[in-house]
Structures are given as structure tokens and as C-alpha cells.
C-alpha atoms as one frame of an Amber mdcrd trajectory, in Angstrom:
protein
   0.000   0.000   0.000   1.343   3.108  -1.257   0.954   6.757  -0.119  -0.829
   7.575  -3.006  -3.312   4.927  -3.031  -4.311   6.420   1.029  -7.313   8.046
   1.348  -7.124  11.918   1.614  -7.840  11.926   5.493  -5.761   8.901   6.339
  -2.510  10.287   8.697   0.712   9.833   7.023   2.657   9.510  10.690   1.236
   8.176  14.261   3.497   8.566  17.387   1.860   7.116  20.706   2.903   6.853
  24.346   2.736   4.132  26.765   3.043   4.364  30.097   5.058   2.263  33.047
   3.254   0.265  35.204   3.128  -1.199  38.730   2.534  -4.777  39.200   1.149
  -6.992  41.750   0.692  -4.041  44.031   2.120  -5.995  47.063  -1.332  -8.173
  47.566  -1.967  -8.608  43.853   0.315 -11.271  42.532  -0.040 -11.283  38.982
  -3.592  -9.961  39.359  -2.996  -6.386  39.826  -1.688  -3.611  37.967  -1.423
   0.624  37.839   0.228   2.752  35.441   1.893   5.668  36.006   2.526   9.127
  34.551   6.186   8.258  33.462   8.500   6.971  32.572   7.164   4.698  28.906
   7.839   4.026  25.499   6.998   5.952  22.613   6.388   4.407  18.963   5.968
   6.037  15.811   4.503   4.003  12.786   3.753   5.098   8.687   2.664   3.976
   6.115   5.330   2.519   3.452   5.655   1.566  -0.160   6.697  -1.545   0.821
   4.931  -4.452   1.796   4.893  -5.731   5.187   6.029  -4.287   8.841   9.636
  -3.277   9.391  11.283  -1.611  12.363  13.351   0.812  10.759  14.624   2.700
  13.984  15.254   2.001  17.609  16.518   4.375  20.347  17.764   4.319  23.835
  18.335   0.538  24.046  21.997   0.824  23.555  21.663  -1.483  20.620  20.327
  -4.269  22.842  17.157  -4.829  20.693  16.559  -6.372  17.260  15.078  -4.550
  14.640  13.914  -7.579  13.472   9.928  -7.605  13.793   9.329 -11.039  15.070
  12.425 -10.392  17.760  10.699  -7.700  19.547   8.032  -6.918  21.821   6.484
  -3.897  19.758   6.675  -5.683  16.081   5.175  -8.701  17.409   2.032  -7.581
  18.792   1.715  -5.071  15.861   1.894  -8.379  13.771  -0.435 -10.062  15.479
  -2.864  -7.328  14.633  -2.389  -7.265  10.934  -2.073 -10.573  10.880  -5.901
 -10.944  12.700  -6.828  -8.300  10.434  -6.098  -9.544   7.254  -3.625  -6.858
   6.290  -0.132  -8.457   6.950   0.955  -7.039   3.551   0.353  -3.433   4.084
   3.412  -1.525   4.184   4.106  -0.094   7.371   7.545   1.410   9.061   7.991
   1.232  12.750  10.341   3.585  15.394  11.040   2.578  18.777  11.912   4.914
  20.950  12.523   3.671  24.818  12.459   5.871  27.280  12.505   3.192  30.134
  15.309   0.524  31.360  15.584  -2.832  30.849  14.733  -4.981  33.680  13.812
  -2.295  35.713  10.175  -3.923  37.327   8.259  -1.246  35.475   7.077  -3.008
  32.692   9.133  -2.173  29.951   8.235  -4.841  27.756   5.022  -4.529  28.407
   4.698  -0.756  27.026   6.623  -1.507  24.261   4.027  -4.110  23.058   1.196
  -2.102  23.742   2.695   1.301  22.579   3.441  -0.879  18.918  -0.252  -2.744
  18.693  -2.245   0.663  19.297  -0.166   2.883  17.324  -0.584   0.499  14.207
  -4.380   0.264  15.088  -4.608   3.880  15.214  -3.020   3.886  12.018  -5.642
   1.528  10.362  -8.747   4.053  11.800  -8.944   2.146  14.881 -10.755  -1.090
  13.616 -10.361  -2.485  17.271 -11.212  -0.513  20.577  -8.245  -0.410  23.317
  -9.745  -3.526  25.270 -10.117  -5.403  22.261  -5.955  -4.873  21.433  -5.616
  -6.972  25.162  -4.787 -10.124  23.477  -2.532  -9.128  20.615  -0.255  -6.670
  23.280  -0.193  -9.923  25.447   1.039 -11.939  22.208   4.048  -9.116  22.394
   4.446  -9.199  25.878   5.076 -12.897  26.343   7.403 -13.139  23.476   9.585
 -11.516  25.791   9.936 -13.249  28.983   7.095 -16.537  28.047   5.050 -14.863
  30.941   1.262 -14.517  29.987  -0.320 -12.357  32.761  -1.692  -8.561  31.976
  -1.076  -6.872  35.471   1.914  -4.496  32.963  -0.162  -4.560  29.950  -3.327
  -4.048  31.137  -2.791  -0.779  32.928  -0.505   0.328  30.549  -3.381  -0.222
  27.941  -6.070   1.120  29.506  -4.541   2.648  32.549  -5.916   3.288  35.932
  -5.631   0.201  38.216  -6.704  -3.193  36.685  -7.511  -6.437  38.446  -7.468
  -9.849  36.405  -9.817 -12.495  37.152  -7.850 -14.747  34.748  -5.142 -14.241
  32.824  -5.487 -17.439  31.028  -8.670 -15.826  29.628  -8.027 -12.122  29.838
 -10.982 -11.419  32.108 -10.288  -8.096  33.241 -12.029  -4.867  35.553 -10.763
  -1.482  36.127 -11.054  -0.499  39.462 -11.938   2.636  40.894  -8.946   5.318
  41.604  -9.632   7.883  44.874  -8.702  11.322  43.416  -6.159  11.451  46.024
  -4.272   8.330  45.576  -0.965   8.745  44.278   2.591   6.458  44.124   5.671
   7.106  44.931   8.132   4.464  42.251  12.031   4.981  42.476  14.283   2.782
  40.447  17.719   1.962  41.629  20.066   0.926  39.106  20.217  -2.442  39.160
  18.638  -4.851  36.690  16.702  -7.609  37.846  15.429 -10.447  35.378  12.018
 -11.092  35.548  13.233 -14.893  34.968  15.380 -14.985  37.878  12.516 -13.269
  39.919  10.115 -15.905  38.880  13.356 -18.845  39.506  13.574 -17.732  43.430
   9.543 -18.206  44.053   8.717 -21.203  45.852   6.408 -23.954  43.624   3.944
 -23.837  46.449   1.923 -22.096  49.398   0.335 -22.783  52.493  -3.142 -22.124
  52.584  -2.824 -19.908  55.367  -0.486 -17.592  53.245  -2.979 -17.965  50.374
  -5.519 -16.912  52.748  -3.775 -14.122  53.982  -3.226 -12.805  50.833  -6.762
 -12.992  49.483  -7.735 -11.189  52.212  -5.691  -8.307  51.534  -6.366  -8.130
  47.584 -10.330  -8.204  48.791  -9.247  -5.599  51.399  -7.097  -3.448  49.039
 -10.484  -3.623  46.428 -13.041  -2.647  49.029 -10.886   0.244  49.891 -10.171
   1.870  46.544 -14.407   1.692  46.357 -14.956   2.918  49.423 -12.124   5.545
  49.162 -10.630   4.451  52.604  -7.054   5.134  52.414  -6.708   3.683  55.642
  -7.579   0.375  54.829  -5.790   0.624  51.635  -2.987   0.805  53.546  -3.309
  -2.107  55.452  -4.248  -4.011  52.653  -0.730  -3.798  50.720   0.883  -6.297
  52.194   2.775  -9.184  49.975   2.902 -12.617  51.383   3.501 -14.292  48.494
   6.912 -12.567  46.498   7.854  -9.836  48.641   9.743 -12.096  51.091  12.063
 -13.943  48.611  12.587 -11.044  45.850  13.130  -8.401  48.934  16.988  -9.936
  48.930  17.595  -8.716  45.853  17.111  -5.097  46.663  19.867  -3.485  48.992
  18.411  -2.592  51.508  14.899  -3.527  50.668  13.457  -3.485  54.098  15.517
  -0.079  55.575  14.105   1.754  52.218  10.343   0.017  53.322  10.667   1.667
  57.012  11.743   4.931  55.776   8.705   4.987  53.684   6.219   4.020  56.059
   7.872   5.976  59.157   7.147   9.076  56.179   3.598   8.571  56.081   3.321
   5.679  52.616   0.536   4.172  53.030   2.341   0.849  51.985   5.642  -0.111
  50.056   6.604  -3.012  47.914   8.120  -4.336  45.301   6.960  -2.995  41.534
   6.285  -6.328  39.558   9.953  -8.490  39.838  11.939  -5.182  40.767  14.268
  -3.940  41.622  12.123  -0.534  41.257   9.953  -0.398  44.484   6.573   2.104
  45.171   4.589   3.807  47.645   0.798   4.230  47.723   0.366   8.003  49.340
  -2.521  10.472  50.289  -1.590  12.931  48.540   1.061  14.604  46.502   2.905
  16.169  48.642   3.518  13.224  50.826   4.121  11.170  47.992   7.505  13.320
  47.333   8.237  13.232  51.041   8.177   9.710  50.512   9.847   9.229  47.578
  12.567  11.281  48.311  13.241   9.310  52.018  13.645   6.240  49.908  15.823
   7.388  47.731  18.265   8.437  50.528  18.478   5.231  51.448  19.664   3.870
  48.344  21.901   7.119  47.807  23.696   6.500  51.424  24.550   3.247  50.089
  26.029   4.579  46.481  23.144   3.519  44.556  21.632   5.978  41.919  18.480
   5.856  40.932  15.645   7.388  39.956  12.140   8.914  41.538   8.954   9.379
  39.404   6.222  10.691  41.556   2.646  10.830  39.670  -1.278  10.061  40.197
  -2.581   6.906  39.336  -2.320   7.377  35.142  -5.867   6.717  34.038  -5.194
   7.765  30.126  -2.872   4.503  29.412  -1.500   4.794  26.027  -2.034   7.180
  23.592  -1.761   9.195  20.927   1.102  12.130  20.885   1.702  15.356  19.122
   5.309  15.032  17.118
């Protein structure tokens, strides 16, 4: 498909955004999800007079990612689209443009999958609504680690917080935000594998932990409806991850303290790490208690980086050039 056989009103260049994302939210293992402000990914996509997808560009991986569409995260769920679509064989060039580490518990992958599948459908005139992209964004997604849950590209998606009843079946809900809810996310540098994060889980639980943990995803629910920050915070607890992946984070649980002991409503681990958030009242104690976690990591020689924001309820979309 050429330029000149596009319709007069058909966009010659789409670039979109898609935001990070917390995961598991302490008592939502692989159920739960929230995206935030920034950091993301951005993707630009045109139409081409040659057949077919290509990635033609990619910056800020420092040459870590293949340009090769079937190799990355972005081209593959943008495939899976035209593919579904019938329209594998219209020409289309792809940028990447990350704007988010590697391995950073953030869900990098994740953005990049859904940043490439909604640009390209916002390209075609939107044939599919967001929800509907769900499947062919987890397609992407999985390529990269051979993890199929949504609690990264769910949020990112659709954004706002997002609870999966199965990811097997991508049964999902947005939940309910209180207009003062916002999270504190700071990112040391260190690069965790969500394979090796997965690797130190043990096979099984006890029901009491199970129980436990139910208890405070049905807790954390009621109190995002109910706008009770109180119980909010004592529903973030993590029974399940936090207590083997907390080891590979310096100073996991002296950075947890510091946050609570500043007024965090809870702190945890973002998805497999190492980033770690806080759930605040409030902006201004969110940077209170972002900034008293990051002092812990700087008095131990660790950079890293804060990102303070609301709960992002926009999820990807379109951006001006």
C-alpha cells in the first residue's frame, strides 16, 4: 500500500505513548496492575511503499534490541494485529523509541508491546477498541519473557488500576482510583530479570499464606471503592513474592521503614523489581516519601531514579510530534 493509493484523510505519521506500570501491588500477585505518569515508550509508525512491517529505527536501548519484527516486543504484537486483520501485507515502518530501562520492574516490555499494537491500530482508523488490542499486546508481551499475565499490559493499555480475574482468559475490571491516591516508584540501578525473579519463588503455598493474601487483595479492592485510604494501607501487604525477591534489593526493608515511618501508606516491590513504590494520600507526601527512599539507596552509592505521579488513568495514547 502506497501513499498515493491512502485516502485523503488517512494520517501519514502516528506517534503514541505508553506508560510504566506497577505490578502486583504488594497483595496482587499477577492480578494487579497501575500505570503511572512516566516513565514509557513511545512508537511512531507510517505507512510505506513496501509491503509488510519493518522496524526501521530504535533508540535508547543501547543497541540491545533487534530490529527484526518477530524479535521484539512492539513488532510482534503489531503483527499479530495485521495478521488478525487480514492486512499483513500493508506496508508499514515502525520507530522505537525507549524511554525506560531494561529490567527495571516497570514493565518495559510490556509498554513496548502495547505502545506498537495501538499505534498500528490507530493507524488503520482504529478497527479495534483499546480492550479489544488486550490479546494481541499480550502476544508481544510474552514473546519476551514466556510470561502470559496482563497486570503491565493491562494498565498500561487502559490505565488506571486493573484487576485480572484470569489471565489465562483475559478477564479483566478497572477499578476505581480515589482522586487522592498517588505512588511514589524509584528505580535503583540495578537490573533484575524477571526470569530470575520468577526462579527464586517457591512452587507452592500454604493455605494460610494464600488466605492471607486474598484477604488483603479483597481488602485493598473494598478500599479503593470505598475511598478508605486507611484500609488501603493495610491491605498492601505481599505474602507471596515480597519475602524472597526483597533480597535482591539493597536494603529492601531499611528503604520500606523509611517509607512508612514518612507517612506511605504501603511499600513493595513494583512487579519483579528492583524498582519499588509507595501508595500516598496525597502529593505532597508522595515526594516526602519518595525522596526518604531514595536516601536510602543514595547512602549506600546507589543511583536511581524517583517518578512521583497520580494513578495514570489515560494509558497509552496518541502524541503530538
Amino acid at each position: 500500500m502506497s501513499l498515493s493509493t491512502m485516502g485523503e484523510q488517512e494520517p501519514k505519521e502516528i506517534r503514541v505513548f505508553a506508560p510504566a506500570t506497577v505490578a502486583n501491588v504488594a497483595s496482587g500477585y499477577d492480578v494487579l496492575g497501575f500505570a503511572i505518569d512516566e516513565p514509557g515508550d513511545e512508537v511512531v509508525v507510517r505507512y510505506s511503499d513496501k509491503p509488510g512491517l519493518r522496524i526501521t529505527a530504535i533508540t535508547g536501548d543501547g543497541g540491545k534490541l533487534p530490529k527484526t519484527v518477530e524479535g521484539n516486543t512492539a513488532g510482534v504484537s503489531a503483527q499479530d494485529l495485521l495478521r488478525h486483520l487480514g492486512k499483513s501485507d500493508v506496508g508499514i515502518e515502525m520507530e522505537i523509541h525507549k524511554k525506560m530501562p531494561f529490567g527495571s520492574g516497570l514493565g518495559s516490555s510490556a509498554a513496548s508491546a502495547v505502545a506498537g499494537v495501538y499505534a498500528v491500530n490507530v493507524l488503520l482508523g482504529e478497527p479495534l477498541t483499546k480492550k479489544q488490542l488486550l490479546p494481541f499486546a499480550m502476544t508481544g508481551e510474552a514473546s519476551a519473557d514466556g510470561a502470559y499475565h496482563a497486570d503491565n499490559v493491562g494498565p498500561s493499555l487502559l490505565g488506571g488500576i486493573i484487576v485480572i480475574r484470569s489471565n489465562q482468559e483475559l478477564d479483566i475490571s478497572e477499578l476505581p482510583v480515589p482522586e487522592n491516591l498517588w505512588a511514589a516508584v524509584v528505580h535503583p540501578d540495578i537490573e533484575i530479570l524477571t526470569k530470575v525473579a520468577r526462579e527464586i519463588l517457591p512452587a507452592e503455598i500454604s493455605i494460610s499464606t494464600a488466605t492471607q493474601q486474598m484477604g488483603n487483595l479483597g481488602g485493598f479492592i473494598c478500599g479503593l471503592y470505598e475511598e478508605d485510604y486507611s484500609l488501603i494501607g493495610r491491605s498492601l501487604h505481599d505474602v507471596i513474592a515480597e519475602p524472597f525477591r526483597q533480597k535482591l534489593i539493597p536494603e529492601f526493608y531499611k528503604a520500606k521503614q523509611e517509607a512508612l515511618s514518612h507517612g506511605a501508606l504501603g511499600f513493595s516491590i513494583s512487579g519483579a523489581g528492583p524498582s519499588v513504590f509507595a501508595l500516598c494520600e496525597g502529593e505532597k507526601n508522595a515526594q516526602k516519601v519518595a525522596s526518604a527512599i531514595a536516601n536510602v539507596f543514595n547512602d549506600n552509592n546507589l543511583t536511581n531514579q524517583i517518578h512521583v505521579s497520580r494513578i495514570n488513568q489515560q494509558g497509552v495514547h496518541v502524541v503530538n510530534n
